[in-house]
Tab-separated table of C-alpha atoms in Angstrom:
chain	number	residue	atom	x	y	z
Z	265	MET	CA	3.664	-75.092	-75.975
Z	266	PRO	CA	3.076	-72.122	-73.798
Z	267	ALA	CA	4.282	-69.074	-74.790
Z	268	ALA	CA	7.404	-67.500	-73.118
Z	269	HIS	CA	6.508	-64.822	-70.719
Z	270	ALA	CA	8.033	-61.373	-71.362
Z	271	PRO	CA	10.719	-60.100	-69.111
Z	272	SER	CA	8.929	-58.015	-66.122
Z	273	THR	CA	10.210	-54.727	-65.482
Z	274	THR	CA	7.624	-54.193	-62.781
Z	275	THR	CA	10.186	-55.942	-60.025
Z	276	THR	CA	13.045	-53.808	-61.587
Z	277	ASP	CA	10.910	-50.400	-61.545
Z	278	GLY	CA	10.099	-51.228	-57.817
Z	279	ASP	CA	13.709	-52.113	-56.982
Z	280	ILE	CA	14.386	-48.567	-58.490
Z	281	ALA	CA	12.035	-46.832	-56.806
Z	282	THR	CA	13.059	-48.385	-53.217
Z	283	ALA	CA	16.642	-47.589	-53.809
Z	284	ALA	CA	15.655	-44.059	-54.827
Z	285	SER	CA	13.352	-44.058	-51.682
Z	286	LEU	CA	16.244	-45.213	-49.781
Z	287	ARG	CA	18.981	-43.000	-50.789
Z	288	GLY	CA	16.661	-39.940	-50.509
Z	289	ARG	CA	16.090	-41.247	-46.776
Z	290	ILE	CA	19.973	-41.337	-46.284
Z	291	GLN	CA	20.232	-37.682	-47.900
Z	292	SER	CA	17.880	-36.279	-45.588
Z	293	HIS	CA	19.871	-37.263	-42.572
Z	294	LEU	CA	23.608	-37.387	-43.620
Z	295	GLY	CA	23.573	-35.102	-46.856
Z	296	ILE	CA	24.595	-31.806	-46.624
Z	297	ASP	CA	23.055	-28.722	-48.892
Z	298	PRO	CA	25.446	-26.906	-51.023
Z	299	ARG	CA	24.830	-23.730	-49.635
Z	300	ALA	CA	25.676	-24.762	-46.034
Z	301	LEU	CA	28.859	-26.296	-47.724
Z	302	GLY	CA	29.691	-22.809	-48.666
Z	303	ALA	CA	28.515	-20.958	-45.506
Z	304	PHE	CA	30.582	-23.128	-43.694
Z	305	ARG	CA	33.426	-22.587	-45.916
Z	306	ILE	CA	33.085	-18.859	-45.331
Z	307	GLY	CA	32.711	-19.100	-41.582
Z	308	ILE	CA	35.901	-21.080	-41.390
Z	309	GLY	CA	37.734	-18.910	-43.127
Z	310	LEU	CA	36.786	-16.241	-40.996
Z	311	VAL	CA	37.678	-18.208	-37.569
Z	312	ILE	CA	41.247	-19.022	-38.741
Z	313	ILE	CA	42.115	-15.608	-40.095
Z	314	ALA	CA	40.523	-13.578	-36.865
Z	315	ASP	CA	42.253	-16.009	-34.427
Z	316	LEU	CA	45.926	-15.622	-36.182
Z	317	LEU	CA	45.496	-11.808	-36.678
Z	318	VAL	CA	43.794	-10.640	-33.694
Z	319	LEU	CA	44.832	-13.457	-30.995
Z	320	ARG	CA	48.443	-14.928	-32.025
Z	321	ALA	CA	49.828	-12.306	-34.178
Z	322	PRO	CA	50.654	-9.675	-31.901
Z	323	GLN	CA	52.110	-11.763	-29.366
Z	324	LEU	CA	54.393	-13.850	-32.087
Z	325	ALA	CA	57.730	-12.798	-30.345
Z	326	MET	CA	56.484	-13.828	-27.309
Z	327	PHE	CA	55.442	-17.116	-27.413
Z	328	TYR	CA	56.387	-18.581	-30.846
Z	329	THR	CA	60.576	-17.275	-30.826
Z	330	ASP	CA	63.816	-18.024	-28.822
Z	331	ASP	CA	63.453	-14.476	-27.676
Z	332	GLY	CA	60.403	-15.429	-26.061
Z	333	VAL	CA	59.079	-17.247	-22.988
Z	334	PHE	CA	58.961	-20.551	-24.755
Z	335	PRO	CA	62.381	-20.996	-26.697
Z	336	ARG	CA	62.580	-24.081	-28.713
Z	337	ALA	CA	65.376	-25.333	-26.307
Z	338	THR	CA	62.268	-25.759	-23.789
Z	339	LEU	CA	59.876	-27.307	-26.317
Z	340	ALA	CA	62.551	-29.614	-27.064
Z	341	GLU	CA	62.887	-30.648	-23.711
Z	342	VAL	CA	59.379	-31.216	-22.685
Z	343	ALA	CA	57.825	-32.320	-26.246
Z	344	PRO	CA	60.641	-33.995	-28.439
Z	345	THR	CA	58.607	-35.201	-30.897
Z	346	LEU	CA	56.619	-31.978	-31.516
Z	347	ALA	CA	59.646	-29.975	-31.836
Z	348	ARG	CA	60.968	-32.241	-34.837
Z	349	TRP	CA	58.007	-31.971	-36.983
Z	350	SER	CA	56.858	-28.553	-35.979
Z	351	LEU	CA	57.465	-26.046	-39.190
Z	352	TYR	CA	57.898	-22.938	-36.929
Z	353	ALA	CA	60.715	-24.868	-34.868
Z	354	ILE	CA	63.114	-24.727	-37.995
Z	355	SER	CA	63.852	-21.385	-36.812
Z	356	GLY	CA	63.598	-19.485	-33.269
Z	357	SER	CA	63.544	-15.836	-35.564
Z	358	LEU	CA	60.561	-13.531	-35.750
Z	359	TRP	CA	60.709	-13.210	-39.182
Z	360	VAL	CA	60.313	-16.983	-39.727
Z	361	GLN	CA	57.482	-17.351	-37.852
Z	362	ALA	CA	55.774	-14.043	-39.426
Z	363	LEU	CA	56.547	-16.083	-42.695
Z	364	TRP	CA	54.413	-19.067	-41.622
Z	365	LEU	CA	51.750	-17.440	-40.128
Z	366	GLY	CA	51.329	-14.755	-43.251
Z	367	LEU	CA	51.057	-18.251	-45.540
Z	368	THR	CA	48.463	-19.672	-43.314
Z	369	VAL	CA	46.616	-16.471	-43.478
Z	370	VAL	CA	46.783	-16.920	-47.070
Z	371	LEU	CA	45.596	-19.945	-47.428
Z	372	ALA	CA	42.648	-19.126	-44.881
Z	373	ALA	CA	41.709	-16.381	-46.998
Z	374	CYS	CA	41.857	-18.819	-50.096
Z	375	LEU	CA	39.507	-20.959	-48.514
Z	376	LEU	CA	37.189	-17.749	-47.305
Z	377	VAL	CA	36.492	-17.174	-50.924
Z	378	GLY	CA	36.835	-20.693	-52.332
Z	379	TYR	CA	39.826	-20.675	-54.500
Z	380	LEU	CA	41.403	-24.177	-54.829
Z	381	PRO	CA	39.290	-24.712	-51.439
Z	382	ARG	CA	40.179	-28.524	-50.932
Z	383	PHE	CA	44.103	-27.452	-51.183
Z	384	ALA	CA	43.607	-24.520	-48.921
Z	385	ALA	CA	41.873	-26.780	-46.369
Z	386	VAL	CA	44.746	-29.252	-45.886
Z	387	GLY	CA	47.677	-26.877	-46.441
Z	388	THR	CA	45.814	-24.320	-43.384
Z	389	ALA	CA	45.352	-27.478	-41.240
Z	390	VAL	CA	49.000	-28.312	-41.631
Z	391	LEU	CA	50.361	-25.241	-40.888
Z	392	LEU	CA	48.142	-24.755	-37.684
Z	393	ALA	CA	49.218	-28.018	-36.682
Z	394	SER	CA	52.363	-26.752	-36.879
Z	395	LEU	CA	51.966	-23.859	-35.097
Z	396	HIS	CA	50.335	-25.103	-32.298
Z	397	ALA	CA	53.030	-28.017	-31.987
Z	398	ARG	CA	55.372	-25.116	-31.397
Z	399	ASN	CA	53.774	-24.375	-28.409
Z	400	PRO	CA	51.208	-26.765	-27.211
Z	401	TYR	CA	50.368	-24.928	-24.152
Z	402	LEU	CA	48.398	-22.220	-26.175
Z	403	VAL	CA	46.315	-24.773	-27.593
Z	404	ASN	CA	42.804	-25.574	-26.403
Z	405	GLY	CA	40.096	-28.069	-27.863
Z	406	GLY	CA	38.806	-25.885	-30.154
Z	407	ASP	CA	42.330	-25.743	-31.918
Z	408	THR	CA	42.010	-29.333	-32.334
Z	409	ILE	CA	38.734	-29.519	-33.609
Z	410	LEU	CA	39.554	-26.920	-36.024
Z	411	ILE	CA	42.096	-29.048	-37.525
Z	412	SER	CA	40.462	-32.549	-37.441
Z	413	VAL	CA	37.523	-30.823	-39.415
Z	414	LEU	CA	39.897	-29.074	-42.316
Z	415	PHE	CA	40.980	-32.486	-42.671
Z	416	LEU	CA	37.954	-33.904	-43.023
Z	417	ALA	CA	36.536	-30.590	-45.092
Z	418	ALA	CA	39.270	-31.522	-47.725
Z	419	PHE	CA	36.998	-34.607	-48.785
Z	420	LEU	CA	34.462	-32.685	-49.520
Z	421	PRO	CA	33.075	-30.227	-52.678
Z	422	LEU	CA	33.859	-26.926	-50.741
Z	423	ASP	CA	33.441	-24.650	-53.850
Z	424	ALA	CA	30.023	-26.156	-54.375
Z	425	GLN	CA	28.557	-22.683	-53.456
Z	426	TRP	CA	29.777	-18.971	-53.246
Z	427	SER	CA	32.661	-19.365	-54.650
Z	428	LEU	CA	35.457	-18.201	-57.060
Z	429	ARG	CA	35.764	-21.350	-58.929
Z	430	ARG	CA	32.703	-22.119	-60.630
Z	431	ARG	CA	31.044	-25.899	-60.171
Z	432	PRO	CA	28.154	-27.345	-61.839
Z	433	ARG	CA	25.485	-26.983	-59.222
Z	434	PRO	CA	24.198	-30.848	-58.348
Z	435	ASP	CA	20.674	-32.031	-59.051
Z	436	ASP	CA	19.888	-33.017	-55.839
Z	437	ASP	CA	19.104	-30.433	-52.777
Z	438	ARG	CA	21.780	-32.188	-50.871
Z	439	ILE	CA	25.394	-33.829	-51.427
Z	440	LEU	CA	25.407	-36.982	-50.109
Z	441	SER	CA	28.713	-39.305	-49.669
Z	442	ILE	CA	31.286	-40.998	-47.227
Z	443	ALA	CA	32.595	-37.584	-46.782
Z	444	THR	CA	29.256	-35.843	-45.789
Z	445	ALA	CA	28.160	-38.586	-43.318
Z	446	THR	CA	31.848	-38.612	-41.896
Z	447	ILE	CA	32.370	-34.890	-40.965
Z	448	LEU	CA	28.442	-34.854	-39.609
Z	449	LEU	CA	28.958	-37.989	-37.590
Z	450	HIS	CA	32.431	-36.864	-36.619
Z	451	VAL	CA	30.561	-33.361	-34.804
Z	452	VAL	CA	27.693	-35.540	-33.618
Z	453	VAL	CA	30.647	-38.152	-31.700
Z	454	ILE	CA	31.866	-34.598	-30.153
Z	455	TYR	CA	29.016	-34.000	-28.368
Z	456	ALA	CA	27.999	-37.532	-27.493
Z	457	ILE	CA	31.413	-38.055	-25.677
Z	458	ASN	CA	30.882	-34.810	-23.782
Z	459	ALA	CA	27.583	-35.946	-23.092
Z	460	VAL	CA	28.417	-39.644	-21.977
Z	461	LEU	CA	31.118	-37.753	-19.400
Z	462	LYS	CA	28.549	-35.336	-18.062
Z	463	PHE	CA	26.340	-38.409	-16.505
Z	464	GLN	CA	29.710	-39.471	-15.034
Z	465	SER	CA	30.322	-36.494	-13.185
Z	466	GLU	CA	28.609	-35.792	-9.702
Z	467	ALA	CA	29.161	-31.824	-10.229
Z	468	TRP	CA	27.126	-32.186	-13.612
Z	469	THR	CA	24.360	-34.520	-12.465
Z	470	SER	CA	23.735	-32.555	-8.950
Z	471	GLY	CA	23.443	-29.727	-10.975
Z	472	VAL	CA	26.561	-27.594	-9.772
Z	473	ALA	CA	28.812	-27.455	-12.537
Z	474	VAL	CA	28.363	-24.413	-14.057
Z	475	GLN	CA	27.958	-22.286	-10.995
Z	476	ARG	CA	31.544	-23.804	-9.887
Z	477	ILE	CA	32.560	-22.808	-13.521
Z	478	PHE	CA	31.419	-19.375	-13.009
Z	479	GLN	CA	33.329	-19.019	-10.173
Z	480	LEU	CA	36.615	-19.045	-11.598
Z	481	GLU	CA	37.608	-15.672	-11.928
Z	482	ASP	CA	40.369	-15.817	-14.795
Z	483	PHE	CA	37.626	-17.520	-16.637
Z	484	VAL	CA	34.731	-15.647	-16.920
Z	485	TYR	CA	34.300	-12.439	-18.726
Z	486	LEU	CA	31.825	-9.895	-20.356
Z	487	LEU	CA	28.315	-11.141	-19.134
Z	488	GLY	CA	29.852	-13.692	-17.146
Z	489	PRO	CA	30.463	-12.041	-13.703
Z	490	THR	CA	26.646	-10.669	-13.709
Z	491	LEU	CA	25.413	-14.115	-14.587
Z	492	ALA	CA	27.419	-15.737	-11.434
Z	493	GLU	CA	25.335	-13.907	-9.313
Z	494	TYR	CA	22.013	-15.759	-10.391
Z	495	PRO	CA	23.009	-19.217	-8.756
Z	496	ALA	CA	19.271	-20.737	-10.162
Z	497	VAL	CA	19.897	-19.507	-13.422
Z	498	LEU	CA	22.950	-21.241	-13.137
Z	499	THR	CA	21.646	-24.304	-12.457
Z	500	GLY	CA	18.810	-24.223	-14.988
Z	501	ILE	CA	21.805	-23.702	-17.435
Z	502	ASN	CA	23.368	-26.658	-16.034
Z	503	TRP	CA	20.747	-29.062	-16.653
Z	504	LEU	CA	19.766	-27.471	-20.105
Z	505	TRP	CA	23.033	-27.525	-21.620
Z	506	THR	CA	23.290	-31.503	-20.634
Z	507	ALA	CA	19.960	-31.932	-22.227
Z	508	VAL	CA	21.069	-30.300	-25.364
Z	509	LEU	CA	24.071	-32.605	-25.335
Z	510	SER	CA	21.924	-35.526	-24.887
Z	511	ALA	CA	19.942	-34.395	-28.077
Z	512	SER	CA	23.132	-34.436	-29.659
Z	513	VAL	CA	21.879	-37.428	-31.854
Z	514	LEU	CA	18.586	-35.151	-33.270
Z	515	LEU	CA	21.363	-33.331	-35.379
Z	516	VAL	CA	21.186	-36.421	-37.860
Z	517	ALA	CA	18.592	-38.279	-36.551
Z	518	ALA	CA	15.975	-35.597	-37.010
Z	519	THR	CA	15.070	-33.668	-40.573
Z	520	GLY	CA	13.062	-30.573	-41.239
Z	521	TRP	CA	12.214	-27.931	-38.279
Z	522	LEU	CA	13.040	-30.328	-35.878
Z	523	ARG	CA	16.528	-30.512	-37.173
Z	524	ILE	CA	16.849	-26.550	-37.399
Z	525	ALA	CA	15.517	-26.169	-33.683
Z	526	THR	CA	18.383	-28.888	-32.286
Z	527	VAL	CA	20.851	-26.439	-34.582
Z	528	VAL	CA	19.699	-23.509	-33.060
Z	529	ALA	CA	19.845	-24.703	-29.677
Z	530	PHE	CA	23.450	-25.761	-30.181
Z	531	ILE	CA	24.460	-22.608	-31.865
Z	532	GLY	CA	22.697	-20.686	-28.896
Z	533	ALA	CA	24.689	-22.110	-26.321
Z	534	HIS	CA	27.703	-21.711	-28.090
Z	535	LEU	CA	27.325	-17.689	-28.652
Z	536	SER	CA	26.336	-17.903	-24.909
Z	537	MET	CA	29.521	-19.265	-23.780
Z	538	ALA	CA	31.362	-16.842	-26.238
Z	539	ALA	CA	29.460	-13.827	-24.270
Z	540	THR	CA	30.379	-15.226	-20.862
Z	541	MET	CA	33.446	-17.226	-20.952
Z	542	ARG	CA	37.056	-16.973	-22.338
Z	543	LEU	CA	36.936	-20.291	-24.836
Z	544	GLY	CA	39.305	-18.836	-27.378
Z	545	ALA	CA	37.881	-19.761	-31.243
Z	546	PHE	CA	36.113	-22.931	-29.753
Z	547	PRO	CA	32.423	-21.605	-29.586
Z	548	PHE	CA	33.019	-19.813	-33.230
Z	549	VAL	CA	34.233	-22.965	-35.087
Z	550	MET	CA	31.313	-24.911	-33.514
Z	551	CYS	CA	29.110	-22.195	-34.859
Z	552	ALA	CA	30.573	-22.680	-38.191
Z	553	VAL	CA	30.619	-26.608	-38.355
Z	554	LEU	CA	26.674	-26.805	-37.183
Z	555	VAL	CA	25.738	-24.885	-40.411
Z	556	LEU	CA	26.706	-28.022	-42.197
Z	557	PHE	CA	23.249	-29.621	-40.536
Z	558	LEU	CA	20.938	-26.777	-42.043
Z	559	PRO	CA	18.260	-28.529	-44.202
Z	560	PRO	CA	17.379	-26.383	-47.775
Z	561	ARG	CA	14.015	-25.132	-46.609
Z	562	LEU	CA	16.415	-22.941	-44.330
Z	563	TRP	CA	18.910	-22.279	-47.396
Z	564	ASP	CA	16.096	-21.498	-49.769
Z	565	ALA	CA	14.795	-18.580	-47.799
Z	566	ILE	CA	18.511	-17.721	-47.641
Z	567	ASP	CA	18.993	-17.814	-51.366
Z	568	GLN	CA	15.929	-15.663	-51.952
Z	569	VAL	CA	17.919	-13.064	-49.837
Z	570	VAL	CA	21.423	-13.315	-51.729
Z	571	THR	CA	19.494	-13.702	-55.263
Z	572	LYS	CA	17.878	-10.452	-54.768
Z	573	ARG	CA	20.678	-8.312	-53.872
Z	574	ASP	CA	22.225	-9.934	-57.085
Z	575	ILE	CA	25.415	-11.197	-55.412
Z	576	PRO	CA	26.027	-14.202	-58.223
Z	577	SER	CA	26.150	-11.772	-61.004
Z	578	ARG	CA	28.444	-8.983	-59.004
Z	579	LEU	CA	30.893	-12.114	-58.734
Z	580	GLU	CA	30.819	-13.094	-62.301
Z	581	PRO	CA	33.816	-11.105	-63.449
Z	582	ILE	CA	35.755	-12.384	-60.795
Z	583	ARG	CA	35.026	-15.839	-62.015
Z	584	ARG	CA	35.660	-15.436	-65.324
Z	585	GLU	CA	39.459	-14.362	-64.835
Z	586	ILE	CA	39.951	-17.147	-62.661
Z	587	GLY	CA	38.472	-19.491	-65.109
Z	588	ASP	CA	35.796	-22.515	-65.216
Z	589	SER	CA	37.070	-25.480	-63.212
Z	590	THR	CA	34.317	-27.946	-65.241
Z	591	PRO	CA	36.893	-30.834	-65.192
Z	592	SER	CA	37.715	-32.380	-68.757
Z	593	GLY	CA	37.235	-36.131	-69.075
Z	594	THR	CA	40.663	-37.142	-68.252
Z	595	ARG	CA	40.658	-35.248	-64.964
Z	596	LEU	CA	37.155	-37.160	-64.256
Z	597	LEU	CA	38.712	-40.676	-64.945
Z	598	VAL	CA	41.558	-39.540	-62.526
Z	599	ARG	CA	39.654	-38.700	-59.852
Z	600	ARG	CA	37.271	-41.448	-60.062
Z	601	GLY	CA	40.651	-43.397	-59.713
Z	602	LEU	CA	41.300	-41.250	-56.647
Z	603	ARG	CA	38.136	-41.827	-55.243
Z	604	VAL	CA	38.340	-44.996	-53.714
Z	605	THR	CA	41.769	-44.182	-52.050
Z	606	ALA	CA	40.307	-41.013	-50.480
Z	607	THR	CA	37.046	-42.924	-49.477
Z	608	GLY	CA	39.517	-45.492	-47.555
Z	609	LEU	CA	41.504	-42.595	-45.695
Z	610	LEU	CA	38.885	-40.945	-44.754
Z	611	VAL	CA	37.229	-43.632	-42.878
Z	612	CYS	CA	40.279	-44.504	-41.109
Z	613	LEU	CA	40.822	-40.691	-40.081
Z	614	PHE	CA	37.110	-41.075	-38.749
Z	615	ILE	CA	38.349	-44.124	-36.753
Z	616	VAL	CA	41.839	-42.504	-35.398
Z	617	LEU	CA	39.723	-39.269	-34.354
Z	618	VAL	CA	37.108	-41.211	-32.555
Z	619	GLY	CA	39.477	-43.547	-30.769
Z	620	TRP	CA	41.697	-40.878	-30.113
Z	621	GLN	CA	38.930	-38.781	-28.081
Z	622	LEU	CA	37.651	-41.864	-26.480
Z	623	VAL	CA	41.188	-42.584	-25.122
Z	624	ALA	CA	41.807	-38.449	-24.226
Z	625	ALA	CA	38.246	-38.736	-22.427
Z	626	ASP	CA	39.747	-41.608	-20.542
Z	627	LEU	CA	36.457	-43.899	-21.596
Z	628	VAL	CA	39.113	-46.221	-23.149
Z	629	GLU	CA	42.084	-47.133	-21.394
Z	630	THR	CA	45.514	-47.366	-22.446
Z	631	PRO	CA	49.032	-48.066	-21.334
Z	632	SER	CA	50.072	-44.395	-21.840
Z	633	SER	CA	46.865	-42.582	-20.571
Z	634	GLY	CA	47.595	-40.538	-17.558
Z	635	ALA	CA	46.723	-37.283	-15.925
Z	636	GLY	CA	49.260	-35.382	-17.394
Z	637	SER	CA	49.325	-37.032	-20.855
Z	638	THR	CA	49.158	-34.738	-24.114
Z	639	LEU	CA	45.828	-36.523	-25.178
Z	640	GLU	CA	43.924	-35.288	-22.165
Z	641	SER	CA	45.024	-31.838	-22.546
Z	642	ALA	CA	44.130	-32.246	-26.611
Z	643	SER	CA	40.329	-33.879	-25.257
Z	644	TRP	CA	37.412	-32.288	-26.314
Z	645	ALA	CA	35.642	-32.841	-23.035
Z	646	PHE	CA	35.341	-29.180	-21.938
Z	647	PHE	CA	34.690	-29.314	-18.222
Z	648	ALA	CA	33.673	-33.056	-18.215
Z	649	PRO	CA	33.631	-35.195	-16.379
Z	650	ASN	CA	34.259	-32.472	-13.508
Z	651	PRO	CA	34.893	-28.656	-14.251
Z	652	PRO	CA	37.738	-27.423	-12.442
Z	653	ASP	CA	37.790	-26.964	-8.526
Z	654	SER	CA	40.280	-23.997	-8.581
Z	655	TYR	CA	41.659	-21.002	-10.647
Z	656	SER	CA	44.954	-19.402	-9.805
Z	657	TRP	CA	47.214	-16.107	-10.980
Z	658	TYR	CA	50.709	-15.491	-11.154
Z	659	VAL	CA	52.973	-13.305	-9.047
Z	660	VAL	CA	56.429	-12.537	-10.391
Z	661	GLU	CA	58.841	-11.344	-7.631
Z	662	ALA	CA	62.018	-9.163	-8.372
Z	663	GLU	CA	64.595	-8.765	-5.787
Z	664	TYR	CA	66.714	-5.718	-6.171
Z	665	GLU	CA	70.435	-5.553	-5.125
Z	666	SER	CA	69.254	-2.872	-2.367
Z	667	GLY	CA	67.075	-5.443	-1.129
Z	668	THR	CA	63.695	-4.227	-1.846
Z	669	VAL	CA	61.111	-6.639	-3.329
Z	670	ILE	CA	58.225	-5.906	-5.768
Z	671	ASP	CA	56.264	-7.871	-7.990
Z	672	LEU	CA	56.920	-7.310	-11.557
Z	673	VAL	CA	53.411	-7.549	-12.766
Z	674	ASP	CA	51.826	-4.406	-11.274
Z	675	GLY	CA	55.068	-3.045	-9.639
Z	676	GLU	CA	53.372	-3.317	-6.230
Z	677	THR	CA	54.747	-5.043	-3.430
Z	678	VAL	CA	54.774	-8.838	-3.230
Z	679	ASP	CA	51.560	-10.271	-1.867
Z	680	PHE	CA	49.865	-13.309	-2.243
Z	681	ASP	CA	45.966	-12.026	-1.331
Z	682	ARG	CA	43.196	-12.820	-4.054
Z	683	PRO	CA	43.047	-9.726	-6.181
Z	684	PRO	CA	39.420	-7.936	-7.026
Z	685	ASN	CA	40.156	-9.717	-10.268
Z	686	ALA	CA	42.398	-12.476	-10.921
Z	687	MET	CA	42.181	-11.956	-15.115
Z	688	GLU	CA	43.919	-8.699	-14.258
Z	689	ARG	CA	46.880	-10.487	-13.337
Z	690	TYR	CA	47.595	-11.777	-17.154
Z	691	PRO	CA	48.418	-9.201	-19.760
Z	692	THR	CA	46.454	-11.139	-22.287
Z	693	THR	CA	44.226	-14.383	-23.024
Z	694	LEU	CA	47.307	-16.310	-24.505
Z	695	TRP	CA	49.157	-15.381	-21.319
Z	696	LYS	CA	46.000	-17.057	-19.440
Z	697	ARG	CA	46.085	-19.794	-21.491
Z	698	TYR	CA	49.996	-20.207	-21.021
Z	699	GLY	CA	49.954	-19.891	-17.361
Z	700	THR	CA	46.921	-22.503	-17.032
Z	701	LYS	CA	48.047	-25.175	-19.457
Z	702	SER	CA	51.870	-25.202	-18.441
Z	703	GLN	CA	51.158	-25.252	-14.769
Z	704	GLY	CA	53.103	-28.350	-13.258
Z	705	VAL	CA	54.949	-28.973	-16.243
Z	706	ASP	CA	59.023	-29.037	-15.619
Z	707	GLY	CA	60.913	-26.679	-17.167
Z	708	ALA	CA	58.075	-24.385	-18.500
Z	709	ALA	CA	58.591	-21.640	-15.571
Z	710	GLN	CA	62.173	-21.149	-16.121
Z	711	PRO	CA	62.346	-19.438	-19.278
Z	712	VAL	CA	59.340	-17.086	-18.084
Z	713	ALA	CA	61.581	-15.902	-15.228
Z	714	ALA	CA	64.624	-15.304	-17.281
Z	715	ASN	CA	62.551	-13.300	-19.454
Z	716	GLY	CA	61.839	-11.423	-16.680
Z	717	CYS	CA	65.135	-10.755	-15.735
Z	718	GLU	CA	65.765	-9.738	-19.397
Z	719	ARG	CA	62.866	-7.062	-18.960
Z	720	THR	CA	63.644	-5.562	-15.646
Z	721	SER	CA	66.617	-3.178	-14.956
Z	722	ALA	CA	70.130	-4.026	-14.517
Z	723	ASP	CA	70.341	-4.020	-10.564
Z	724	VAL	CA	67.886	-6.952	-10.369
Z	725	GLU	CA	69.179	-9.808	-8.475
Z	726	SER	CA	66.919	-12.751	-9.229
Z	727	VAL	CA	63.082	-13.403	-10.341
Z	728	THR	CA	61.067	-15.803	-8.660
Z	729	ILE	CA	57.806	-16.760	-10.404
Z	730	TYR	CA	54.623	-18.102	-7.797
Z	731	ARG	CA	51.339	-19.757	-9.341
Z	732	VAL	CA	48.882	-18.778	-6.774
Z	733	GLU	CA	45.766	-21.289	-6.460
Z	734	GLN	CA	42.387	-20.217	-5.093
Z	735	PRO	CA	39.931	-23.202	-4.345
Z	736	VAL	CA	36.413	-22.497	-5.265
Z	737	ASP	CA	32.956	-24.378	-5.026
Z	738	ALA	CA	29.741	-23.193	-6.517
Z	739	ASP	CA	29.294	-20.713	-3.803
Z	740	GLY	CA	32.934	-19.036	-4.387
Z	741	PRO	CA	36.274	-19.041	-3.076
Z	742	VAL	CA	36.954	-21.471	-0.250
Z	743	GLY	CA	39.927	-20.889	1.922
Z	744	GLU	CA	42.967	-18.750	1.551
Z	745	PRO	CA	45.300	-18.981	-1.586
Z	746	ILE	CA	47.502	-21.245	-1.886
Z	747	PRO	CA	51.336	-20.124	-3.358
Z	748	HIS	CA	53.449	-22.520	-5.305
Z	749	GLN	CA	56.963	-21.322	-6.329
Z	750	GLN	CA	57.554	-22.399	-9.494
Z	751	ALA	CA	60.891	-20.919	-11.083
Z	752	THR	CA	63.949	-18.959	-9.778
Z	753	VAL	CA	66.401	-17.106	-12.051
Z	754	ALA	CA	69.241	-15.631	-10.958
Z	755	CYS	CA	69.532	-12.274	-13.060
Z	756	GLY	CA	72.909	-10.683	-14.254
């Protein structure tokens, strides 16, 4: 009888090689270098701390307490859901707001140095969401992107590199998981939605959108006013930014130098925005997130610089004090048990984020969507489909018992003429953001007028707030300013 054939290992070896090759290809597109995770963690931590300490802390009393322009009673009236779950709405006292803000800074610092970074990411996201819920009129798209990224980052090994907690370096040059794929695709979706909306816009497809944006005098700053004098350059920027957004798929589709070039193009665009427009933390959040796409060949060069400076050995004494985070066998079993649940939660979170932005961008219609909806105000569309066609400033009219009327903003007589620089009518960037976001919201201007009464002399009879709107087109202001009375409060 014929001899039995021995089991062939050729097919098995071939299958293993094919699987390894497929994993390698996926890894090159959806994997993240551990050093990129470290740089991302450090960058996000720095952005959060700077935003809290430089932008928000100095005006904590004005915008987040009951003695300011947006007390909890107003929040409960205009957004009762936010008032119920915001931790900052537990009390209207300044010390409570300062306590929560300080805790957020501490958690952001833990994220920065890599101490319990996953816990720090979730805690920071929750506290930031609570801060923004306390005053939703100080929130822009960059703030909501930051929170979404922090929640997604909690599923990543953020202590894989440049961290105070030691984690064994993975054998592969990239970490590949559902979490890495999700956060990378999340960024691509943000840009892709923006690109789709721009192609639906007449202003963007005709090349005048950027020119119109740079006519918003309360919005452009630093190099912005100078750049506004060159319409041909602005037209080129219009088409260039549209092209870069359209190429966002290359962030995951490309590898090697093409991916590096795509990342550099996006980072360059965001830094240019930061140098010309008031966008808050948004450009810097996006720059920090974009480093996740940088491939190993670039990090190898950076790693050589870090090694030459002997930074790892300098951190070693601190690491010894904190202790080794190498997990035990029991902890490994627990982690494996949680991994399936975490994966399901991550996928659901990604679906919710994408669905939210499709609704916010009006790409999907729902019964609750509308021009004044909360979803729209939290959209990541950014000047899409159409940029604003006007800018505004405020006149705060105080009438004295003697009949004298002055503008509390500058102490001069009241007039509605266009100022040389509309931004000078706002004390700070947060005031500008609050004035822009809260315009047309019932009840939002009343506390501001009342606050004006409290900050004036006793012989002021009333304070009236006007929002003055200036229409613009690509060539500049159009027509005369249009005043809109917002609120009047009797003082005394």
